[in-house]
Short mmCIF file of N, CA and C in Angstrom, two decimals:
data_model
loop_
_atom_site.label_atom_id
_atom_site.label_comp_id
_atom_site.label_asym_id
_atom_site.label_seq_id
_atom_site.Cartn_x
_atom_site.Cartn_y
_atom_site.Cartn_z
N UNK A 230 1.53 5.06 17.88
CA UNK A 230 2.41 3.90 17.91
C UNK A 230 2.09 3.05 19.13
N UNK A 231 2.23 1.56 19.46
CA UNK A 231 1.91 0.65 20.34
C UNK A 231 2.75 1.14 21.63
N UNK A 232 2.60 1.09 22.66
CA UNK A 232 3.43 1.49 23.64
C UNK A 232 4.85 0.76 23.34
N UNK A 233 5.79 1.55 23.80
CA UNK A 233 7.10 0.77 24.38
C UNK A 233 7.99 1.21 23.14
N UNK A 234 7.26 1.24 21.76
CA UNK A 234 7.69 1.20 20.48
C UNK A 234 8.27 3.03 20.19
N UNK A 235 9.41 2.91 19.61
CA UNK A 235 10.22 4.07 19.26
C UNK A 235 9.00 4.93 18.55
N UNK A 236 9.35 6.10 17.49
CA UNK A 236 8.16 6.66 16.14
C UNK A 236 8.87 6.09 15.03
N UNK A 237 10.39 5.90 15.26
CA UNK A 237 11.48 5.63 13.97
C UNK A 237 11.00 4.21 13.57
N UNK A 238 10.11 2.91 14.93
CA UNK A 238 9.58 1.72 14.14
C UNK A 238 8.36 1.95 13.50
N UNK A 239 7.87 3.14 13.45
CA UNK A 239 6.49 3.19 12.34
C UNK A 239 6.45 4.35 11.25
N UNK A 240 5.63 4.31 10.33
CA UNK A 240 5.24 5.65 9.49
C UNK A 240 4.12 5.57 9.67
N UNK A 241 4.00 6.79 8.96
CA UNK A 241 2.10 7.42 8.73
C UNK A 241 2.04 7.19 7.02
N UNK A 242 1.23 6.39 6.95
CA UNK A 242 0.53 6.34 5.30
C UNK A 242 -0.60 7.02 5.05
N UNK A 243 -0.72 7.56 4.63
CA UNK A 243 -2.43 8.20 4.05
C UNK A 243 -3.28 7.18 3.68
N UNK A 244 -4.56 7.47 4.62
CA UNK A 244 -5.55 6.31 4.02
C UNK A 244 -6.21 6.94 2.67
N UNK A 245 -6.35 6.52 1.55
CA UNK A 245 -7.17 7.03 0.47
C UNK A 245 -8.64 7.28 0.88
N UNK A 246 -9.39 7.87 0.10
CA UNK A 246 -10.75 8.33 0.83
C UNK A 246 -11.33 6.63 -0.13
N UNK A 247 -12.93 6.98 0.21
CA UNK A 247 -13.62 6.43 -0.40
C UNK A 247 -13.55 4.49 0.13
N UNK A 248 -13.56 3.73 -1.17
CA UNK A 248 -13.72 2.55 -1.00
C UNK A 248 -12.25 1.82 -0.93
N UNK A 249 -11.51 2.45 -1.93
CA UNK A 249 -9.68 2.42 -2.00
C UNK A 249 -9.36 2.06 -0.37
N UNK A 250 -9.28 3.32 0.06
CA UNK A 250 -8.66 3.53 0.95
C UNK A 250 -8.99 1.91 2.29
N UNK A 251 -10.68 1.99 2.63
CA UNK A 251 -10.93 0.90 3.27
C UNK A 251 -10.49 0.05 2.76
N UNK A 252 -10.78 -0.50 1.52
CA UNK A 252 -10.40 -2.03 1.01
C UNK A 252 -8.44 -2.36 1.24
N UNK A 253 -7.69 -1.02 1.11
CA UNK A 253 -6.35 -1.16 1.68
C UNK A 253 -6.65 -1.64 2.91
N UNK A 254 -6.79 -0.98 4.05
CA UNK A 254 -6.65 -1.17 5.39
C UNK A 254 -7.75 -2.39 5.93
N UNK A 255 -8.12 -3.07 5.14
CA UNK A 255 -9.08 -3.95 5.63
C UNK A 255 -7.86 -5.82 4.96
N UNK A 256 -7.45 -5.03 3.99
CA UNK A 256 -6.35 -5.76 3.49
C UNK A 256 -5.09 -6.50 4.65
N UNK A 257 -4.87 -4.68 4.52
CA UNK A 257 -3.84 -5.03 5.83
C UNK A 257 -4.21 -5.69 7.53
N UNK A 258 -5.14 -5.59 7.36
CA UNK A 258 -6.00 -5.69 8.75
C UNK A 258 -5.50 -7.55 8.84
N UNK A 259 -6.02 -8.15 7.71
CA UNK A 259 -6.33 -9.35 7.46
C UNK A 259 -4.74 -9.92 6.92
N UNK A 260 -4.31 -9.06 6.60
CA UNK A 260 -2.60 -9.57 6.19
C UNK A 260 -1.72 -10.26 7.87
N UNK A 261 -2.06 -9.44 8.64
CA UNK A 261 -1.62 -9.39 10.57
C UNK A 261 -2.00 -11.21 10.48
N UNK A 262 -2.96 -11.65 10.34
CA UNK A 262 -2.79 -13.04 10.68
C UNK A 262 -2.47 -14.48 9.19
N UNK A 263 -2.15 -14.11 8.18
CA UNK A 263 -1.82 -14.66 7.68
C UNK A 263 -0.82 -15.37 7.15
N UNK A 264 -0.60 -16.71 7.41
CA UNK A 264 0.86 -17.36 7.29
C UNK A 264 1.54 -16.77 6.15
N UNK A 265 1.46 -16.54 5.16
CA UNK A 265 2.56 -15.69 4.11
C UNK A 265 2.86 -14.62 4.28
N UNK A 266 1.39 -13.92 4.37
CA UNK A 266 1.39 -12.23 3.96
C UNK A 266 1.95 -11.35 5.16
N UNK A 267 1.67 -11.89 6.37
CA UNK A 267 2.16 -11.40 7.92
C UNK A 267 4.13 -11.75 7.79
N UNK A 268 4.12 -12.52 6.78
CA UNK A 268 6.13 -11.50 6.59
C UNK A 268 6.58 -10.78 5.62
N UNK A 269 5.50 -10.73 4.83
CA UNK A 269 5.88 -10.04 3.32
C UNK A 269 5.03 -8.50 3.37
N UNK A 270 4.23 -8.24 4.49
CA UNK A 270 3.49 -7.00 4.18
C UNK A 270 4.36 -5.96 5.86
N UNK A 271 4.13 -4.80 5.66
CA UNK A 271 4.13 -4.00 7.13
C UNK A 271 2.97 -4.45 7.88
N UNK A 272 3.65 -4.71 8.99
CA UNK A 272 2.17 -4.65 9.80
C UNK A 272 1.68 -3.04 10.36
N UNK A 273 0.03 -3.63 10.22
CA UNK A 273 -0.84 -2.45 10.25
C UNK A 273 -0.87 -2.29 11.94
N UNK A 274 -0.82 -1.30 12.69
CA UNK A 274 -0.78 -1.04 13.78
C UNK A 274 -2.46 -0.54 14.25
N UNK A 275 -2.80 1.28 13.29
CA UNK A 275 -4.42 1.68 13.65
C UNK A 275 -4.17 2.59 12.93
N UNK A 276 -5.36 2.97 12.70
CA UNK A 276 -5.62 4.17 12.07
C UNK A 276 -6.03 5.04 12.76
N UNK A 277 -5.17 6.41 12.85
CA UNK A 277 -5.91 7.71 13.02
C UNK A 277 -6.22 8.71 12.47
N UNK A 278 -6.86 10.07 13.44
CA UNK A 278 -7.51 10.92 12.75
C UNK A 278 -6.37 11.57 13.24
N UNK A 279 -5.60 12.93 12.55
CA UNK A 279 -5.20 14.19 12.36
C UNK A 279 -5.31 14.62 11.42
N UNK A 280 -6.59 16.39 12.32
CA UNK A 280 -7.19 17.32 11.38
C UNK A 280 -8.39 16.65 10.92
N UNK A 281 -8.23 16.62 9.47
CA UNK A 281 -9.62 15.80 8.93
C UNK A 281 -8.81 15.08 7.99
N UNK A 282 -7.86 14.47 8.00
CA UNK A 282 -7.24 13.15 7.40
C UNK A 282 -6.90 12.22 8.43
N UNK A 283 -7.36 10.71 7.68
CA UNK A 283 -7.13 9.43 8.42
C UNK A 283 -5.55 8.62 7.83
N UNK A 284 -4.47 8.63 8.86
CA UNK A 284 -3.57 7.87 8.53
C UNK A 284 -3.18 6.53 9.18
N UNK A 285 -2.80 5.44 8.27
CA UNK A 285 -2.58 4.39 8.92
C UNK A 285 -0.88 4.34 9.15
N UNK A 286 -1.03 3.89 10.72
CA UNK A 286 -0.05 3.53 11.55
C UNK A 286 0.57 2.06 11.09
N UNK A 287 1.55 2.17 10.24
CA UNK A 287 2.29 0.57 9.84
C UNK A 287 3.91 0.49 10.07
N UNK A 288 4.20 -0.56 10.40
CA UNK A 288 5.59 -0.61 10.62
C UNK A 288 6.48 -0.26 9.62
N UNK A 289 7.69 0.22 10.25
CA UNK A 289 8.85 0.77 9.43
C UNK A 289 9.67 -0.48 9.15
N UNK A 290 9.90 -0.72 7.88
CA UNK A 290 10.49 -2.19 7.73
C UNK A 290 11.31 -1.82 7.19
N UNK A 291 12.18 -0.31 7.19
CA UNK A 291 13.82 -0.16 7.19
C UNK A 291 13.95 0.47 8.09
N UNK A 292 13.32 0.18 9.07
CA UNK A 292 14.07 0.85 10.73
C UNK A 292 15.44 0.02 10.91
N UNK A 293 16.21 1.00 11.52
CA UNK A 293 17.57 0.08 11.79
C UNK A 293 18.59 -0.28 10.61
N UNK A 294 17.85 -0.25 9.18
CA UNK A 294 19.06 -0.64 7.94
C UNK A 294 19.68 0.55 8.13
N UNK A 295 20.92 0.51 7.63
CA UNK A 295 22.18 2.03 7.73
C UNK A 295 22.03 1.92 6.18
N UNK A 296 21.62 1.46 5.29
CA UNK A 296 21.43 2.53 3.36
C UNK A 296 20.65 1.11 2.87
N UNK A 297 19.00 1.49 3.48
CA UNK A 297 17.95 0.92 2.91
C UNK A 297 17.86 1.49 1.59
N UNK A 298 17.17 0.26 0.66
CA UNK A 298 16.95 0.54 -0.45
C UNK A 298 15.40 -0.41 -0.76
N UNK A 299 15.12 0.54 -1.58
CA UNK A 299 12.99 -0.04 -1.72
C UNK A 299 12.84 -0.39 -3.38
N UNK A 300 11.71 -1.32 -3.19
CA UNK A 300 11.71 -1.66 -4.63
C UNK A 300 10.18 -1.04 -4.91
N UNK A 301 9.66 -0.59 -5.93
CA UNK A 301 8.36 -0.57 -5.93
C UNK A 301 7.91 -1.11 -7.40
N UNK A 302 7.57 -2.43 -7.24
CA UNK A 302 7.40 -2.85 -8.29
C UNK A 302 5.80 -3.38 -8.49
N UNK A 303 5.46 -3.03 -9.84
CA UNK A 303 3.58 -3.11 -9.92
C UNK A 303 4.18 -4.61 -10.84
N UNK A 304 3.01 -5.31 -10.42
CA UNK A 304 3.02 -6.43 -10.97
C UNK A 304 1.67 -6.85 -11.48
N UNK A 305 0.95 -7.36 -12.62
CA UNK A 305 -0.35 -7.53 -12.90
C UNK A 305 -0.65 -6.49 -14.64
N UNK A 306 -1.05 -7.10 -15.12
CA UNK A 306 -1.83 -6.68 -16.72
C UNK A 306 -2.68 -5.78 -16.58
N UNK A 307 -3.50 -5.94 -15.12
CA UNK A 307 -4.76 -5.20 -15.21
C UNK A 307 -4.62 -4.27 -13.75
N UNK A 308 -4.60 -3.03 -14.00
CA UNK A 308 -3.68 -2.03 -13.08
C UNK A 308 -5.39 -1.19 -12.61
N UNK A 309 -6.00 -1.62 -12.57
CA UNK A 309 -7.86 -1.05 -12.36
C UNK A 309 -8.67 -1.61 -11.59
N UNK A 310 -9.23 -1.28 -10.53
CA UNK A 310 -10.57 -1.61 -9.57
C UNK A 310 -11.51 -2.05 -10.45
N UNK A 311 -12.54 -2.86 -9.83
CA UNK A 311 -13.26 -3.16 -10.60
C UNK A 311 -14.70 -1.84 -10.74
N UNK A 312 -14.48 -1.00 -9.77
CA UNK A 312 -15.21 0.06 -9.69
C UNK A 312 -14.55 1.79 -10.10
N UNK A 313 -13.47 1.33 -11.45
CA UNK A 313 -12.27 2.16 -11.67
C UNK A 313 -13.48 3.28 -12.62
N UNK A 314 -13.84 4.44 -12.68
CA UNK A 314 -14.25 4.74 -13.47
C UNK A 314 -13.63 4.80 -15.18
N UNK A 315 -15.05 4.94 -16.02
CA UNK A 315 -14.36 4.88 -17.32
C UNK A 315 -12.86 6.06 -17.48
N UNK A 316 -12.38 6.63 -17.51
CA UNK A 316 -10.98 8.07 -17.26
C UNK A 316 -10.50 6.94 -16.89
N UNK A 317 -10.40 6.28 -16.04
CA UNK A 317 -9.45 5.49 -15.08
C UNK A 317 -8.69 4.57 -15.64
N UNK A 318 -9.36 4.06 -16.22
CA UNK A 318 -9.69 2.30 -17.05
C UNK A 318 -8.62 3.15 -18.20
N UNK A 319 -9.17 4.82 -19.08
CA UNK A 319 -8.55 4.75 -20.27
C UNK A 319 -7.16 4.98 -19.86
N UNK A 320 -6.74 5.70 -19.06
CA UNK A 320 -5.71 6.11 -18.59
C UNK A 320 -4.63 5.24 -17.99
N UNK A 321 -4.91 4.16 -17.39
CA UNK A 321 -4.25 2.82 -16.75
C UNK A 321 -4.19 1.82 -18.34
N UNK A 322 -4.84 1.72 -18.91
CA UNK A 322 -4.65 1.09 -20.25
C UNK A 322 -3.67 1.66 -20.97
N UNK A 323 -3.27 2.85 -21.20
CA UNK A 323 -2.73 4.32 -21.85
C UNK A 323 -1.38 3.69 -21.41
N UNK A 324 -1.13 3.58 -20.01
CA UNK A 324 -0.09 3.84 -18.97
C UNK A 324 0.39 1.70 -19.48
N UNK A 325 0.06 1.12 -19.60
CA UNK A 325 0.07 -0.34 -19.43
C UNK A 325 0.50 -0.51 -20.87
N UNK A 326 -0.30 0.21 -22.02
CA UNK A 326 0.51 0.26 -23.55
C UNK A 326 1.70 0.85 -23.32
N UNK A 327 2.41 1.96 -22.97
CA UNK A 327 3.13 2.74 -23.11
C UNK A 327 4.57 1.81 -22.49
N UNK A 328 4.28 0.87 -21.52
CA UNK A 328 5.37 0.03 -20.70
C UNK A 328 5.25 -1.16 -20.78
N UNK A 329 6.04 -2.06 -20.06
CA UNK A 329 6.17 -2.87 -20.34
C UNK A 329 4.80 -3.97 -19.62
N UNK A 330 4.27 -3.37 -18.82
CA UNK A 330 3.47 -3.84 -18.04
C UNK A 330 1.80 -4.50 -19.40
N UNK A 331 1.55 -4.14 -20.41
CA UNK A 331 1.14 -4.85 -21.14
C UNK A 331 1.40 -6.62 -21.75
N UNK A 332 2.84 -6.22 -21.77
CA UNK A 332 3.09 -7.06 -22.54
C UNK A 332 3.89 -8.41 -21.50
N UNK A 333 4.57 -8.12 -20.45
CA UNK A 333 5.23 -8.69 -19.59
C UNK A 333 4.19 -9.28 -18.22
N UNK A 334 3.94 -7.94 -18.17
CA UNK A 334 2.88 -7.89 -16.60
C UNK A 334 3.93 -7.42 -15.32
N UNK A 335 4.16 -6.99 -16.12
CA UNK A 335 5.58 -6.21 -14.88
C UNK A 335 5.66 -4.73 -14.70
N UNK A 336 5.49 -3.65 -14.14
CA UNK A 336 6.02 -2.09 -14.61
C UNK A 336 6.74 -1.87 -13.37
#
């Protein structure tokens, strides 16, 4: 955590391995200076190593609420990397028929 800063203003996220994981934190990296996304995203603090997993350090953006409540809402038709393997692709298609997220673009 940044000096001065409580642990209760941050969490630990798991970085995903592979290309996932960078293309998140390179995301967030680039979210820190952007006029929209720098109030709508956590800011990314760093990433570390404990053990042999890398977690990213991002702000707690229900620090301080007394009965936070989270939304997690997927938004988009097409729920797949463009480097999603074929399993991936059938399975996120599978998952996108089955809800509403086909037909709306909402799940």
């Amino acid at each position: 955590r940044p000096a001065g800063e409580s642990d209760a203003a941050y969490v630990l996220k798991l970085k995903q391995s592979g290309t996932r994981g960078d293309r998140e934190e390179q995301f967030l990296r680039q979210a820190l200076s952007h006029a929209f996304l720098s109030r709508m995203v956590a800011r990314y603090s760093e990433t570390r190593l404990e053990g042999n997993q890398q977690w990213m350090v991002l702000e707690n953006v229900m620090s301080g609420m007394r009965q936070p409540w989270a939304l997690d809402l997927k938004m988009g038709t097409r729920t797949f990397g463009h480097d999603a393997t074929p399993e991936k692709i059938a399975e996120q298609i599978f998952k996108a028929q089955s809800s509403t997220q086909s037909t709306m673009g909402i799940r």
